[in-house]
Coordinates of C-alpha atoms and ligand atoms in Angstrom, one line a residue:
M1 CA -4.1 30.5 15.5
A2 CA -6.5 33.0 14.2
K3 CA -5.3 36.5 13.4
L4 CA -5.9 39.0 16.2
E5 CA -7.4 42.4 15.5
H6 CA -5.8 45.8 16.0
V7 CA -8.2 47.1 18.6
K8 CA -8.1 50.5 20.2
Q9 CA -7.2 50.4 23.9
P10 CA -8.6 52.2 26.9
D11 CA -6.6 55.3 28.0
I12 CA -3.8 54.8 30.5
S13 CA -3.2 56.5 33.9
L14 CA -0.2 56.7 36.1
Y15 CA -0.1 54.2 39.0
I16 CA 0.9 56.0 42.2
N17 CA 0.5 54.9 45.8
G18 CA -1.8 52.1 44.9
E19 CA -4.1 54.1 42.7
F20 CA -4.5 54.8 39.0
V21 CA -4.4 58.6 38.7
P22 CA -4.2 61.3 36.1
S23 CA -1.1 63.4 35.8
E24 CA -1.1 66.6 37.9
A25 CA -0.9 68.8 34.8
G26 CA -3.7 66.8 33.1
A27 CA -1.4 66.4 30.1
T28 CA -1.6 63.4 27.8
F29 CA 0.3 62.0 24.9
E30 CA -0.8 59.7 22.0
N31 CA 0.3 56.2 21.7
Y32 CA 0.5 54.8 18.1
N33 CA 0.1 51.4 16.5
P34 CA 3.2 51.0 14.3
F35 CA 1.3 48.8 11.9
T36 CA -1.2 51.4 11.0
N37 CA 0.1 54.6 12.6
E38 CA -3.3 55.1 14.1
T39 CA -3.8 56.2 17.7
V40 CA -4.2 53.2 20.1
N41 CA -5.0 55.3 23.1
L42 CA -4.1 58.4 25.2
V43 CA -1.6 58.1 28.0
Q44 CA -1.4 60.4 31.0
E45 CA 1.9 62.3 30.7
G46 CA 3.7 62.3 34.0
R47 CA 6.1 65.1 34.7
K48 CA 8.3 66.3 37.6
S49 CA 5.5 66.8 40.0
D50 CA 4.1 63.3 39.3
I51 CA 7.6 61.8 39.8
E52 CA 7.7 63.7 43.1
K53 CA 4.4 62.2 44.2
A54 CA 5.5 58.7 43.1
V55 CA 8.9 58.9 44.9
A56 CA 7.2 60.3 48.0
A57 CA 4.9 57.3 48.0
A58 CA 7.7 54.9 47.4
R59 CA 9.9 56.5 50.1
D60 CA 7.0 56.3 52.6
A61 CA 6.4 52.7 51.8
F62 CA 10.1 52.0 52.2
D63 CA 10.6 53.9 55.5
N64 CA 7.3 53.3 57.2
G65 CA 5.6 50.5 55.4
P66 CA 5.8 46.7 56.1
W67 CA 7.4 45.8 52.8
R68 CA 11.1 45.6 53.8
T69 CA 10.4 44.5 57.4
M70 CA 7.8 41.8 56.8
K71 CA 8.7 38.2 57.0
L72 CA 10.6 37.1 54.0
S73 CA 8.2 34.3 53.2
E74 CA 5.3 36.8 53.2
R75 CA 7.1 39.2 50.8
L76 CA 8.1 36.4 48.5
A77 CA 4.5 35.2 48.5
Y78 CA 3.6 38.5 46.8
I79 CA 6.3 37.9 44.3
Y80 CA 5.1 34.4 43.4
K81 CA 1.6 35.8 43.2
I82 CA 2.7 38.4 40.6
A83 CA 4.2 35.5 38.6
D84 CA 1.0 33.5 38.7
L85 CA -1.1 36.5 37.6
I86 CA 1.3 37.2 34.7
D87 CA 0.9 33.6 33.6
E88 CA -2.9 34.1 33.5
E89 CA -2.4 37.1 31.2
V90 CA 0.3 35.8 28.9
E91 CA -1.8 35.9 25.7
N92 CA -3.2 39.4 26.6
I93 CA 0.3 40.8 27.4
A94 CA 1.8 39.3 24.1
Y95 CA -1.1 40.9 22.2
L96 CA -0.7 44.3 23.8
E97 CA 3.1 44.1 23.3
S98 CA 2.7 43.4 19.6
L99 CA 0.1 46.1 19.2
D100 CA 2.3 48.6 20.9
T101 CA 5.7 47.7 19.4
G102 CA 5.0 45.9 16.0
L103 CA 6.9 42.9 17.3
P104 CA 5.5 39.7 15.7
I105 CA 3.1 38.0 18.1
K106 CA 4.9 34.7 17.9
Q107 CA 8.0 36.3 19.3
T108 CA 6.2 38.4 22.0
R109 CA 4.5 35.2 23.2
N110 CA 7.9 33.6 23.8
M111 CA 9.2 36.7 25.4
V112 CA 6.2 37.3 27.7
A113 CA 6.1 33.6 28.7
R114 CA 9.5 34.1 30.3
A115 CA 8.5 37.3 32.2
S116 CA 6.8 35.4 35.1
E117 CA 10.0 33.4 35.4
N118 CA 11.8 36.6 36.2
F119 CA 9.7 36.9 39.4
R120 CA 9.9 33.3 40.3
F121 CA 13.6 33.2 39.7
Y122 CA 14.3 36.3 41.9
A123 CA 12.0 35.0 44.6
R124 CA 14.0 31.8 44.7
M125 CA 17.3 33.7 44.6
V126 CA 16.3 36.0 47.5
D127 CA 15.2 33.0 49.5
S128 CA 18.5 31.3 49.2
R129 CA 20.7 34.4 49.1
L130 CA 19.3 36.8 51.7
I131 CA 21.7 35.4 54.3
G132 CA 24.5 37.0 56.2
E133 CA 27.9 35.8 57.3
A134 CA 29.1 35.7 60.9
Y135 CA 32.7 36.4 61.8
Q136 CA 34.0 35.0 65.0
V137 CA 36.6 37.7 65.8
D138 CA 37.6 36.5 69.3
E139 CA 35.9 35.7 72.5
N140 CA 34.8 39.3 72.9
F141 CA 33.3 40.0 69.5
I142 CA 31.1 38.6 66.9
N143 CA 30.6 40.4 63.6
Y144 CA 27.9 39.6 61.1
T145 CA 26.7 40.9 57.7
M146 CA 23.3 41.6 56.4
N147 CA 22.0 42.3 52.9
V148 CA 19.5 45.1 53.1
P149 CA 17.5 46.7 50.4
V150 CA 18.9 50.0 49.1
G151 CA 15.7 52.1 49.2
V152 CA 13.7 53.6 46.3
A153 CA 14.8 52.1 43.0
G154 CA 14.2 54.2 39.9
L155 CA 13.8 51.9 36.9
I156 CA 14.0 53.3 33.3
T157 CA 13.2 51.0 30.4
P158 CA 13.2 51.0 26.6
W159 CA 10.6 50.1 24.1
N160 CA 12.2 47.2 22.3
A161 CA 11.3 44.4 24.7
P162 CA 9.2 46.3 27.2
F163 CA 7.6 43.7 29.4
M164 CA 10.6 41.5 29.5
L165 CA 12.9 44.3 30.5
E166 CA 10.6 45.9 33.0
T167 CA 10.0 42.6 34.8
W168 CA 13.8 41.9 34.6
K169 CA 14.3 44.9 36.8
V170 CA 11.1 45.1 38.9
A171 CA 11.4 41.5 40.0
P172 CA 14.8 41.7 41.7
A173 CA 14.2 45.2 43.0
L174 CA 10.9 44.2 44.8
A175 CA 12.0 40.7 45.9
T176 CA 15.0 42.2 47.7
G177 CA 12.7 44.7 49.6
N178 CA 13.2 47.9 47.7
T179 CA 10.3 50.1 46.6
V180 CA 10.0 51.0 42.9
V181 CA 9.2 53.9 40.6
L182 CA 9.1 52.6 37.0
K183 CA 9.4 55.0 34.1
P184 CA 8.6 52.9 31.0
A185 CA 9.4 54.0 27.4
E186 CA 6.9 56.5 26.0
F187 CA 6.6 54.5 22.8
S188 CA 5.4 51.4 24.5
P189 CA 3.2 52.0 27.6
L190 CA 0.6 49.2 27.3
S191 CA 2.3 46.3 29.0
A192 CA 3.7 48.5 31.8
N193 CA 0.1 49.5 32.5
L194 CA -0.9 45.8 32.6
L195 CA 2.0 45.1 35.0
A196 CA 0.6 47.9 37.2
Q197 CA -2.8 46.2 37.1
V198 CA -1.3 42.8 37.9
I199 CA 0.7 44.2 40.8
D200 CA -2.4 46.0 42.0
K201 CA -4.3 42.8 41.9
A202 CA -1.6 41.0 43.8
G203 CA -2.3 43.4 46.6
L204 CA 1.1 44.8 47.4
P205 CA 1.1 47.4 50.1
K206 CA 0.4 50.9 48.7
G207 CA 3.4 52.8 47.4
V208 CA 5.7 49.8 47.0
F209 CA 5.3 49.8 43.2
N210 CA 4.6 52.9 41.1
V211 CA 4.5 53.6 37.3
V212 CA 4.9 57.1 35.9
H213 CA 4.5 57.2 32.1
G214 CA 6.0 60.2 30.4
F215 CA 9.0 61.4 28.4
G216 CA 12.7 60.9 29.2
E217 CA 13.6 64.6 29.3
T218 CA 10.9 65.4 31.8
A219 CA 9.7 62.4 33.9
G220 CA 12.9 60.3 33.4
D221 CA 15.1 63.3 34.2
A222 CA 13.2 64.1 37.4
L223 CA 13.5 60.5 38.6
V224 CA 17.3 60.5 37.9
K225 CA 17.8 63.7 39.8
H226 CA 15.5 63.0 42.7
P227 CA 17.5 63.0 46.0
D228 CA 15.2 60.3 47.6
V229 CA 15.9 57.8 44.9
Q230 CA 18.9 55.7 45.8
L231 CA 19.6 53.8 42.5
I232 CA 18.8 53.9 38.8
S233 CA 18.7 50.8 36.7
F234 CA 18.7 51.9 33.1
T235 CA 18.4 50.1 29.8
G236 CA 18.5 52.2 26.6
E237 CA 20.8 54.1 24.3
T238 CA 24.4 54.8 25.1
T239 CA 24.0 58.5 24.8
T240 CA 21.0 58.5 27.2
G241 CA 23.0 56.3 29.6
S242 CA 25.8 58.8 29.6
T243 CA 23.4 61.7 30.3
I244 CA 21.8 59.7 33.2
I245 CA 25.2 59.0 34.8
K246 CA 26.0 62.8 34.7
N247 CA 22.6 63.8 36.0
S248 CA 22.7 61.3 38.9
A249 CA 26.1 62.3 40.1
D250 CA 24.9 65.2 42.3
T251 CA 22.7 62.8 44.3
L252 CA 25.3 60.0 44.2
K253 CA 23.2 57.3 43.0
A254 CA 24.2 53.7 42.2
T255 CA 23.6 53.1 38.5
S256 CA 23.4 50.1 36.3
M257 CA 23.7 50.7 32.6
E258 CA 22.5 48.3 29.9
L259 CA 23.2 50.2 26.7
G260 CA 23.4 49.8 22.9
G261 CA 25.3 47.3 20.8
K262 CA 26.8 46.6 17.4
S263 CA 27.7 43.0 17.8
P264 CA 29.9 41.0 15.5
I265 CA 29.1 37.5 14.2
L266 CA 32.2 35.7 12.8
V267 CA 31.7 32.8 10.4
F268 CA 34.9 30.8 9.8
D269 CA 35.2 28.5 6.8
D270 CA 35.0 25.4 8.9
A271 CA 31.7 26.4 10.5
D272 CA 28.5 24.3 10.0
F273 CA 27.3 26.4 7.0
D274 CA 23.6 25.9 7.4
R275 CA 23.5 26.4 11.1
A276 CA 25.6 29.5 10.8
L277 CA 23.3 30.8 8.2
D278 CA 20.3 30.2 10.4
A279 CA 21.9 32.0 13.2
V280 CA 22.9 35.0 11.2
V281 CA 19.4 35.5 9.7
W282 CA 17.6 35.0 13.0
G283 CA 20.1 37.0 15.0
I284 CA 19.6 40.2 12.9
F285 CA 15.9 40.0 11.9
S286 CA 14.2 38.6 15.0
F287 CA 12.5 41.3 17.0
N288 CA 12.5 43.4 13.9
G289 CA 16.2 43.9 14.3
E290 CA 15.4 46.1 17.3
R291 CA 17.4 43.9 19.7
C292 CA 20.4 45.1 21.7
T293 CA 22.2 41.8 21.1
A294 CA 21.5 41.7 17.4
N295 CA 24.4 40.4 15.3
S296 CA 24.4 43.5 13.1
R297 CA 28.0 43.1 11.8
L298 CA 28.6 39.9 9.8
F299 CA 32.2 38.9 9.1
I300 CA 32.6 35.9 6.8
Q301 CA 35.9 34.2 6.1
E302 CA 37.0 35.2 2.6
N303 CA 37.1 31.8 1.0
I304 CA 33.4 31.1 1.7
K305 CA 32.2 34.7 1.4
D306 CA 30.6 34.5 -2.1
K307 CA 28.8 31.2 -1.4
F308 CA 27.6 32.5 2.1
I309 CA 26.4 35.8 0.7
E310 CA 24.5 34.1 -2.1
A311 CA 22.8 31.7 0.4
L312 CA 22.2 34.6 2.7
E313 CA 20.5 36.8 0.1
A314 CA 18.1 34.0 -0.9
R315 CA 17.1 33.6 2.8
V316 CA 16.8 37.3 3.5
Q317 CA 14.5 37.8 0.5
N318 CA 12.3 35.1 2.0
V319 CA 12.0 36.5 5.5
K320 CA 8.3 37.2 5.8
I321 CA 7.2 40.7 6.7
G322 CA 3.7 41.4 7.7
D323 CA 1.0 42.1 10.3
P324 CA 2.5 41.6 13.7
M325 CA -0.7 39.9 14.8
D326 CA -0.2 37.2 12.2
D327 CA 1.4 34.0 13.5
T328 CA 3.5 33.6 10.4
T329 CA 5.0 37.1 10.4
E330 CA 8.7 37.1 11.0
V331 CA 9.4 40.9 10.7
G332 CA 6.9 43.6 11.6
P333 CA 6.9 47.3 11.5
L334 CA 9.4 49.4 13.5
I335 CA 8.2 51.0 16.7
H336 CA 7.6 54.6 15.5
T337 CA 7.9 56.9 12.5
E338 CA 10.9 58.7 14.2
H339 CA 12.8 55.5 14.5
Y340 CA 11.7 54.4 11.0
D341 CA 13.3 57.7 9.7
K342 CA 16.5 57.0 11.5
V343 CA 16.8 53.3 10.2
V344 CA 15.9 54.4 6.6
S345 CA 18.5 57.2 6.7
Y346 CA 21.2 54.6 7.2
L347 CA 20.3 53.0 3.8
Q348 CA 21.2 56.3 2.2
I349 CA 24.3 56.7 4.4
A350 CA 25.4 53.2 3.2
K351 CA 25.0 54.2 -0.4
D352 CA 26.8 57.5 0.1
E353 CA 29.7 55.7 1.7
G354 CA 30.0 53.4 -1.4
A355 CA 28.3 50.2 -0.1
T356 CA 25.6 48.3 -1.9
V357 CA 22.2 48.0 -0.3
I358 CA 20.2 44.9 -1.0
T359 CA 16.6 45.4 0.0
R360 CA 13.1 45.0 -1.4
E361 CA 9.9 47.0 -1.9
I362 CA 7.3 47.0 0.9
P363 CA 4.0 45.7 -0.4
E364 CA 1.4 48.4 -0.9
E365 CA -0.9 47.1 1.9
Y366 CA 1.8 47.6 4.5
K367 CA 2.9 51.1 3.4
R368 CA 1.0 52.9 6.2
G369 CA 3.1 51.1 8.8
N370 CA 6.7 51.7 9.7
F371 CA 8.1 48.8 7.6
V372 CA 11.7 48.4 6.6
A373 CA 12.3 45.3 4.5
P374 CA 15.0 42.9 5.8
T375 CA 18.1 44.4 4.3
M376 CA 21.7 43.5 3.7
I377 CA 24.5 46.0 3.1
V378 CA 27.3 44.4 1.1
N379 CA 30.6 45.8 -0.2
A380 CA 30.9 47.5 3.2
T381 CA 34.1 48.1 5.2
N382 CA 34.4 48.3 8.9
D383 CA 35.2 52.1 9.0
M384 CA 31.8 52.9 7.5
R385 CA 29.1 54.4 9.7
V386 CA 26.8 51.4 8.9
A387 CA 29.5 49.1 10.4
Q388 CA 30.1 51.3 13.5
E389 CA 26.8 52.8 14.6
E390 CA 23.8 51.1 16.0
I391 CA 21.0 51.1 13.4
F392 CA 18.6 49.1 15.5
G393 CA 16.5 47.8 12.6
P394 CA 16.4 44.8 10.2
V395 CA 19.7 45.8 8.5
L396 CA 22.8 43.5 8.3
T397 CA 26.2 44.9 7.4
V398 CA 28.2 42.2 5.7
M399 CA 32.0 42.2 5.6
S400 CA 34.8 39.6 5.4
F401 CA 38.1 38.6 6.9
K402 CA 41.2 36.7 5.9
D403 CA 42.3 34.9 9.0
E404 CA 41.6 34.6 12.7
E405 CA 43.9 37.5 13.6
E406 CA 42.0 39.9 11.2
A407 CA 38.6 38.6 12.4
V408 CA 39.4 39.5 16.0
R409 CA 40.8 42.8 15.1
L410 CA 37.8 43.8 13.0
A411 CA 35.3 42.5 15.5
N412 CA 36.9 44.6 18.2
D413 CA 37.3 47.7 16.1
V414 CA 34.0 49.3 17.3
D415 CA 33.0 51.4 20.3
Y416 CA 30.4 48.9 21.5
G417 CA 31.0 45.6 23.4
L418 CA 27.7 44.0 24.2
A419 CA 27.7 40.6 22.5
G420 CA 29.6 38.5 20.0
Y421 CA 29.1 35.3 18.1
V422 CA 31.6 32.8 16.8
W423 CA 30.9 30.1 14.3
T424 CA 33.7 27.4 13.8
N425 CA 34.0 23.7 14.2
D426 CA 37.4 24.1 15.7
I427 CA 36.7 24.0 19.4
K428 CA 40.0 25.5 20.4
R429 CA 39.5 28.4 18.0
G430 CA 36.0 28.9 19.3
H431 CA 37.2 29.5 22.8
R432 CA 40.3 31.4 21.7
V433 CA 38.3 33.9 19.6
A434 CA 35.6 34.3 22.3
H435 CA 38.3 35.1 24.8
Q436 CA 39.8 37.8 22.5
I437 CA 36.5 39.6 21.6
D438 CA 35.9 42.7 23.8
A439 CA 32.3 42.1 24.7
G440 CA 30.3 41.2 27.8
M441 CA 28.6 38.1 26.3
L442 CA 29.9 35.6 23.7
W443 CA 28.2 32.7 22.1
V444 CA 30.1 29.9 20.3
N445 CA 28.1 28.0 17.7
A446 CA 24.9 29.1 19.4
Q447 CA 22.2 31.7 19.0
N448 CA 21.2 34.1 21.7
V449 CA 20.3 31.4 24.3
R450 CA 20.2 32.7 27.8
D451 CA 20.1 31.3 31.3
L452 CA 18.7 33.7 34.0
R453 CA 21.5 32.7 36.4
T454 CA 24.3 34.1 34.2
P455 CA 25.4 37.7 34.0
F456 CA 23.9 39.9 31.3
G457 CA 25.5 43.1 30.1
G458 CA 28.2 44.7 28.1
S459 CA 31.6 46.4 28.2
K460 CA 33.0 49.5 26.4
S461 CA 30.1 51.8 25.3
S462 CA 27.6 49.0 25.8
G463 CA 27.2 49.4 29.6
I464 CA 28.5 49.4 33.1
G465 CA 27.6 46.6 35.5
R466 CA 25.7 43.4 35.0
E467 CA 22.1 42.3 35.4
G468 CA 20.8 38.7 35.8
G469 CA 21.6 36.1 38.4
H470 CA 23.2 37.3 41.7
Y471 CA 24.5 40.3 39.9
A472 CA 21.1 42.0 40.1
F473 CA 20.7 40.8 43.7
D474 CA 24.0 42.5 44.5
F475 CA 22.9 45.7 42.8
Y476 CA 19.6 45.9 44.6
T477 CA 21.1 45.2 48.1
E478 CA 23.5 47.0 50.3
K479 CA 25.9 45.0 52.5
K480 CA 25.9 46.0 56.1
I481 CA 28.3 44.8 58.8
I482 CA 27.3 44.7 62.5
H483 CA 30.1 44.6 65.1
V484 CA 28.8 43.3 68.5
S485 CA 30.7 43.1 71.7
V486 CA 29.6 40.0 73.7
A487 CA 31.8 40.6 76.7
D488 CA 33.1 43.5 78.7
H489 CA 36.4 43.6 76.9
P490 CA 38.9 46.4 77.6
I491 CA 37.9 49.5 75.7
Q492 CA 40.1 52.5 74.9
Q493 CA 39.7 55.5 77.0
F494 CA 40.4 59.2 76.4
G495 CA 40.3 62.1 78.9
K496 CA 39.9 59.8 81.9
Q497 CA 42.1 61.0 84.9
Ligands
NAD1 P1 16.4 55.6 24.9 O1 17.7 55.8 25.5 O2 15.9 56.6 23.9 O3 15.2 55.5 26.0 C1 15.2 54.6 27.0 C2 14.4 55.1 28.2 O4 15.1 56.3 28.7 C3 13.0 55.6 27.9 O5 12.2 55.3 28.9 C4 13.2 57.1 27.8 O6 12.0 57.9 28.1 C5 14.3 57.3 28.9 N1 15.1 58.6 28.8 C6 15.4 59.2 27.7 N2 16.1 60.3 28.0 C7 16.2 60.4 29.3 C8 16.9 61.3 30.2 N3 17.5 62.4 29.8 N4 16.8 61.0 31.6 C9 16.1 59.9 32.0 N5 15.5 59.0 31.2 C10 15.6 59.3 29.8 O7 16.4 54.1 24.3 P2 15.3 53.4 23.4 O8 15.3 54.0 22.0 O9 14.0 53.4 24.2 O10 15.8 51.9 23.3 C11 16.7 51.4 22.4 C12 18.1 51.3 22.9 O11 18.1 50.5 24.1 C13 19.1 50.7 22.0 O12 20.3 51.4 22.0 C14 19.3 49.3 22.5 O13 20.6 48.7 22.1 C15 19.3 49.6 24.0 N6 19.0 48.3 24.7 C16 20.0 47.8 25.5 C17 19.8 46.6 26.1 C18 20.9 46.0 27.0 O14 20.5 45.1 27.8 N7 22.1 46.4 26.8 C19 18.5 45.9 26.1 C20 17.5 46.6 25.3 C21 17.8 47.7 24.6

């Protein structure tokens, strides 16, 4: 496929109550292309008053609009329509996503192609799951349950897989009958704006879906603290999640937290060497290493360590960095100069801690972008910061272990618990080790393959709650029980002479 151009984009407005509007303060912020660090466009900067407008619209649409009360088949027809419209835009969304984030176009295409399935999947799920249970108490009573939408859902998303993560939250929230205010990440507003355009085109009633661009400390904070917002679904950094839980406590919101990771990959000496090598390399360098489930801590069994590291180094040197719009690029530039500085600072930290950094020069032609070359940190130990803290870039920390017991101990000796990967041809050991690793998601002899029906999320500092499958359905609905008397049964009486 021909190389795409890095073309400037039209400025972006907020989407409130079915209209594209400027921010009340008239403030804007610049959105940058990580490949060139040039401005892509200006974005209206929503603040507290814009959040208030958006929440008021969403509240009104929830309380007085037809969205939650319309026939289910009618609501789900809108959801299927959104999926169809996304399918028409896949190439465009992938392009915008790569322009905005620096993620290689081949990878954004795959990711975006799955986004419409988020809508179809939750339409099917709501169709089959929006059912109640009836309890036949006795001849006088029948009790039944209902699953009702919660209200106004505040959705706050990160920049590392913007469209995928936004649709992953918007789809179940809308399909279950909630109304939504989305606050996308400030570093990646393009595809969220396209989602607003798609949903506008699908003709959803006004106020059902709103997007307020802006910064976390202002727009995000106002959404989290707003008394008319019933729940917050958040994906982002662990420290931000912690702040959001605190800030949402006064208004008693339900929260779902999908947070950071520092996931181990364990390669035992009986593993399929080449497949394990493929998995290690893809798992850390795909999505520029800016992936929550990245296997950023590699533990190799000692007796194959030298051979594995040698093969790994050869592969890592070969990983192709380049223009995110080029189909052959494997690693593109990092999202933003601020994030670039953070990732690069860890290379110095590694050296200061006594580890060895194996990296390479960035070609001159790419130096204006936020490129960090695929990097390995060897001679590292598990107590080093580079083995404990989320770097969120193309940086792999390599360590080793003697036996199974030590592998499990080292893997678990970290604050995070999002994912883990085990490579062994001993099927019993595969299960055994997976059972012992403290993480929400484990893969045995597999890469990061996902099925939308299964739970997604982490333990320890990686999150609270699960998304995906019926877990999201449960989060976005409230259970209600109705007790009905069907006969004049004896009732208890007070104060009757
Ligand atoms: P971030 O926490 O900096 O920002 C995420 C979102 O929160 C942004 O929209 C931001 O504006 C908003 N925000 C920031 N401060 C806020 C506040 N005080 N109140 C309300 N909102 C606020 O995260 P990021 O840098 O955009 O994303 C990278 C992080 O996301 C990494 O840690 C990564 O592991 C994590 N992540 C986790 C998952 C998962 O499913 N567990 C998936 C993807 C990314």
